[in-house]
Amino acid sequence: AVLGAGAGAGAGGVLRGRQPGPAPPASSSASSAGSPASPPDAPGDPAVAVVGYAVSLTGCPGPGGDSLADGAAVLRHSIHLSSAAHPPSGSRYGYRMYAIVHPDAKDCMAEVERAGYEVLIRDVPVPVAEIGGKFLREKVGSNGCCGEREYVKLHAYTLVRHPVVVHLDLDTVVLRPMDALFDAMLEGERGTGARARGGDVPVMFGAPIFPRDRPIDAFFTRDYNMVKAGRKHVGVQGGFLVLRPSMEAYRAYSDVI
């Protein structure tokens, strides 16, 4: 259902989390830092729930670089066409857009706001000096495209106003609704109907999602395009994560770092 310019192969998996604890207080939900109110959630659509869609932005384009507005607008439009706000899609879920923005990128966010995103200025959850492991503390700054700033995407877990959040890279297009994933996460809590059983969800090697004794807290894809020969384990593609927001999970990931 998702096409990403930088995405890995489409084999997926399921994260079965702990039994959810009590809901975090309303004050723990994320809010924008000085940005105007975001557009309303697809007014009037018959959505059973509103899904948060988030991108993480860690820096501004350099001179002559690509505009962030193009990718932001195309992604949002593709999500709109795959939501309850667009009845021909057949989706039962609404949407709301977020840009989780590292402070280094805050000066170029006006065009992203105009594209319909609520801008959330968020620093890394753990400063480099406080990272526990010596190797990670010394190497993370030069790792990948964005170093430690990559961790700002963990703030997607703080969007607890939504039952589900989808974190995507900006160079992504949503091709069709992902209701089967959302149903498996949400209806699985309430019953055992066809939607809750997740029968329409393609899982790696055909592994069954059910039976299970715990809720599904996330879906992910493996990043086979990035694996090195001889490496036993295949990493998770960070450009596509479907997750259940939770302040408990956010703190747990921060503690790992």
XYZ file of C-alpha atoms in Angstrom:
257
model
C 0.000 0.000 0.000
C 3.010 2.268 0.246
C 5.593 3.190 -2.371
C 8.783 4.737 -1.045
C 11.631 6.029 -3.150
C 14.083 4.839 -0.538
C 12.111 1.909 0.839
C 13.366 -1.611 1.209
C 11.683 -4.804 0.051
C 8.091 -5.188 1.095
C 8.273 -8.155 3.458
C 6.672 -7.149 6.711
C 6.289 -8.149 10.307
C 4.308 -7.581 13.434
C 5.359 -6.334 16.842
C 3.309 -7.830 19.626
C 3.642 -5.525 22.592
C 2.986 -5.712 26.298
C -0.518 -5.448 27.610
C -1.260 -1.728 27.402
C -1.102 0.147 30.670
C -3.358 3.017 31.684
C -3.745 5.773 29.149
C -1.321 8.671 29.618
C -2.783 11.961 30.799
C -4.036 14.387 28.193
C -1.187 16.737 29.008
C 1.319 14.211 27.653
C 0.071 14.500 24.075
C 2.332 16.360 21.703
C 1.632 19.935 20.740
C 3.117 22.384 18.330
C 5.719 24.857 19.424
C 4.459 28.248 18.382
C 2.846 27.003 15.163
C -0.710 27.900 14.145
C -3.459 25.336 14.531
C -3.342 22.628 11.902
C -6.230 22.037 9.495
C -9.201 20.156 10.945
C -9.381 16.395 10.561
C -11.090 15.908 7.208
C -14.345 17.623 8.281
C -17.516 15.622 7.860
C -15.951 12.310 6.843
C -17.506 9.174 8.374
C -14.248 7.968 9.893
C -14.275 5.342 12.623
C -10.984 6.821 13.888
C -8.474 9.475 12.901
C -4.987 8.164 12.155
C -1.990 10.431 12.661
C 0.495 10.518 9.787
C 3.925 11.885 10.660
C 7.164 12.696 8.870
C 10.445 13.634 10.554
C 12.548 16.500 9.233
C 16.064 16.961 10.558
C 17.476 19.789 8.450
C 16.767 22.347 5.751
C 17.708 21.815 2.083
C 21.004 23.375 1.083
C 21.367 25.995 -1.651
C 19.798 24.657 -4.809
C 18.337 21.679 -2.922
C 14.899 20.240 -3.453
C 11.938 22.002 -1.900
C 10.312 20.251 1.044
C 6.924 21.536 -0.091
C 6.688 19.248 -3.118
C 7.158 16.006 -1.215
C 4.982 17.191 1.660
C 2.104 18.154 -0.630
C 2.246 14.975 -2.730
C 2.381 12.741 0.354
C -0.535 14.499 2.032
C -2.634 14.341 -1.136
C -1.949 10.627 -1.539
C -3.030 10.029 2.069
C -6.178 12.096 1.489
C -7.071 9.948 -1.531
C -6.674 6.816 0.624
C -8.768 8.064 3.544
C -12.413 8.330 4.575
C -12.309 11.941 3.381
C -12.260 10.511 -0.158
C -15.251 8.112 -0.293
C -14.160 6.300 -3.493
C -11.189 4.950 -1.514
C -13.489 2.820 0.638
C -11.389 3.648 3.713
C -13.009 3.955 7.119
C -10.214 6.038 8.674
C -9.593 9.770 8.703
C -6.182 11.415 8.843
C -4.199 14.269 10.354
C -0.730 15.317 9.235
C 2.294 16.091 11.414
C 5.869 17.156 10.777
C 8.202 16.249 13.653
C 10.961 18.795 13.215
C 14.423 18.945 14.742
C 15.361 22.484 15.867
C 17.964 22.617 13.070
C 15.101 22.558 10.532
C 12.632 24.947 12.142
C 13.505 27.893 9.883
C 12.275 26.201 6.698
C 8.959 24.821 7.916
C 6.611 27.538 6.642
C 6.089 25.723 3.341
C 5.416 22.455 5.155
C 2.779 24.154 7.308
C 1.172 25.574 4.164
C 0.994 22.025 2.807
C -1.316 21.100 5.699
C 0.998 19.737 8.393
C 1.025 20.571 12.080
C 4.658 21.347 12.862
C 6.048 19.946 16.116
C 9.518 21.213 17.068
C 11.200 18.379 18.933
C 14.812 17.800 19.967
C 16.391 14.354 20.237
C 14.905 12.351 23.126
C 18.389 11.634 24.517
C 21.327 14.077 24.127
C 24.451 12.448 22.703
C 26.393 13.054 25.916
C 23.799 11.009 27.827
C 23.824 7.959 25.521
C 24.724 4.960 27.642
C 26.842 2.866 25.271
C 30.323 4.152 24.445
C 30.276 2.893 20.832
C 26.888 4.461 20.046
C 27.763 7.670 21.860
C 30.939 8.106 19.792
C 29.633 6.884 16.421
C 26.006 7.972 16.203
C 26.833 11.520 15.066
C 28.327 10.243 11.803
C 25.840 7.448 11.199
C 23.570 7.538 8.174
C 22.103 10.732 6.820
C 21.234 12.451 10.042
C 23.157 11.034 12.970
C 21.443 11.322 16.327
C 18.766 13.580 14.821
C 17.217 10.424 13.353
C 15.882 9.692 16.834
C 13.349 12.539 16.625
C 11.020 10.101 14.872
C 10.496 8.436 18.246
C 8.320 11.422 19.106
C 5.677 9.800 16.882
C 4.960 7.656 19.946
C 3.899 10.771 21.854
C 0.961 11.527 19.531
C -1.378 9.849 21.985
C -4.416 11.775 20.750
C -4.517 9.161 17.953
C -5.101 5.411 18.326
C -2.619 4.704 15.516
C 0.215 6.717 13.966
C 1.922 6.015 10.641
C 5.460 7.379 10.320
C 6.637 7.809 6.736
C 9.589 9.263 4.878
C 8.822 12.408 2.908
C 9.701 10.675 -0.390
C 6.744 8.307 -0.024
C 3.383 7.938 -1.748
C 0.455 6.016 -0.270
C -1.184 4.017 -3.041
C -4.207 2.528 -1.283
C -5.841 2.428 2.162
C -4.135 0.585 5.017
C -7.378 -0.233 6.827
C -6.392 -3.899 7.219
C -3.432 -2.880 9.385
C -5.459 -0.437 11.453
C -8.303 -2.940 11.900
C -5.927 -5.639 13.113
C -4.500 -3.256 15.720
C -7.757 -1.676 16.898
C -10.538 -4.195 16.349
C -8.339 -6.967 17.663
C -8.777 -5.361 21.083
C -12.549 -5.548 20.912
C -13.482 -8.773 19.166
C -12.610 -11.663 16.907
C -14.356 -10.667 13.678
C -12.833 -11.001 10.225
C -11.259 -7.561 10.399
C -9.797 -8.198 13.837
C -8.210 -11.460 12.719
C -6.074 -9.529 10.252
C -6.699 -11.989 7.436
C -6.044 -9.352 4.777
C -2.603 -8.414 6.122
C 0.334 -9.898 4.146
C 2.969 -10.971 6.669
C 6.514 -12.193 6.028
C 6.641 -15.913 5.104
C 2.885 -16.137 5.587
C 3.270 -16.226 9.360
C -0.142 -15.889 11.042
C -0.918 -12.757 13.011
C -3.408 -14.694 15.130
C -3.866 -16.423 17.486
C -2.161 -14.092 19.878
C -2.434 -13.234 23.543
C -1.357 -9.618 23.297
C -2.337 -6.626 21.146
C -0.452 -5.738 17.977
C 1.447 -2.558 18.791
C 3.246 -2.015 15.477
C 3.754 -3.137 11.886
C 7.055 -2.716 10.054
C 8.938 -3.776 6.931
C 12.433 -5.229 6.600
C 15.085 -3.234 4.719
C 16.617 -5.894 2.471
C 18.082 -3.314 0.103
C 20.424 -2.174 2.874
C 21.617 -5.581 4.108
C 25.292 -6.481 3.719
C 26.414 -9.874 2.447
C 26.925 -12.287 5.301
C 24.936 -10.280 7.808
C 22.551 -12.514 9.699
C 19.971 -9.965 10.740
C 18.013 -7.654 8.455
C 17.224 -4.199 9.793
C 13.869 -2.484 9.978
C 13.022 0.071 7.291
C 12.716 3.272 9.295
C 10.754 5.023 6.560
C 7.579 3.029 7.232
C 6.299 2.324 10.740
C 2.717 1.820 11.872
C 2.586 2.153 15.646
C 0.354 2.485 18.658
C 1.243 5.771 20.407
C 2.302 5.326 24.013
C 4.284 7.468 26.393
C 5.383 4.243 28.090
C 6.854 2.973 24.806
C 8.488 6.352 24.130
C 10.208 6.260 27.501
C 11.227 2.628 27.001
C 12.934 3.387 23.673
C 14.624 6.425 25.191
C 15.923 4.245 28.025
C 17.405 1.824 25.464
C 19.362 4.688 23.898
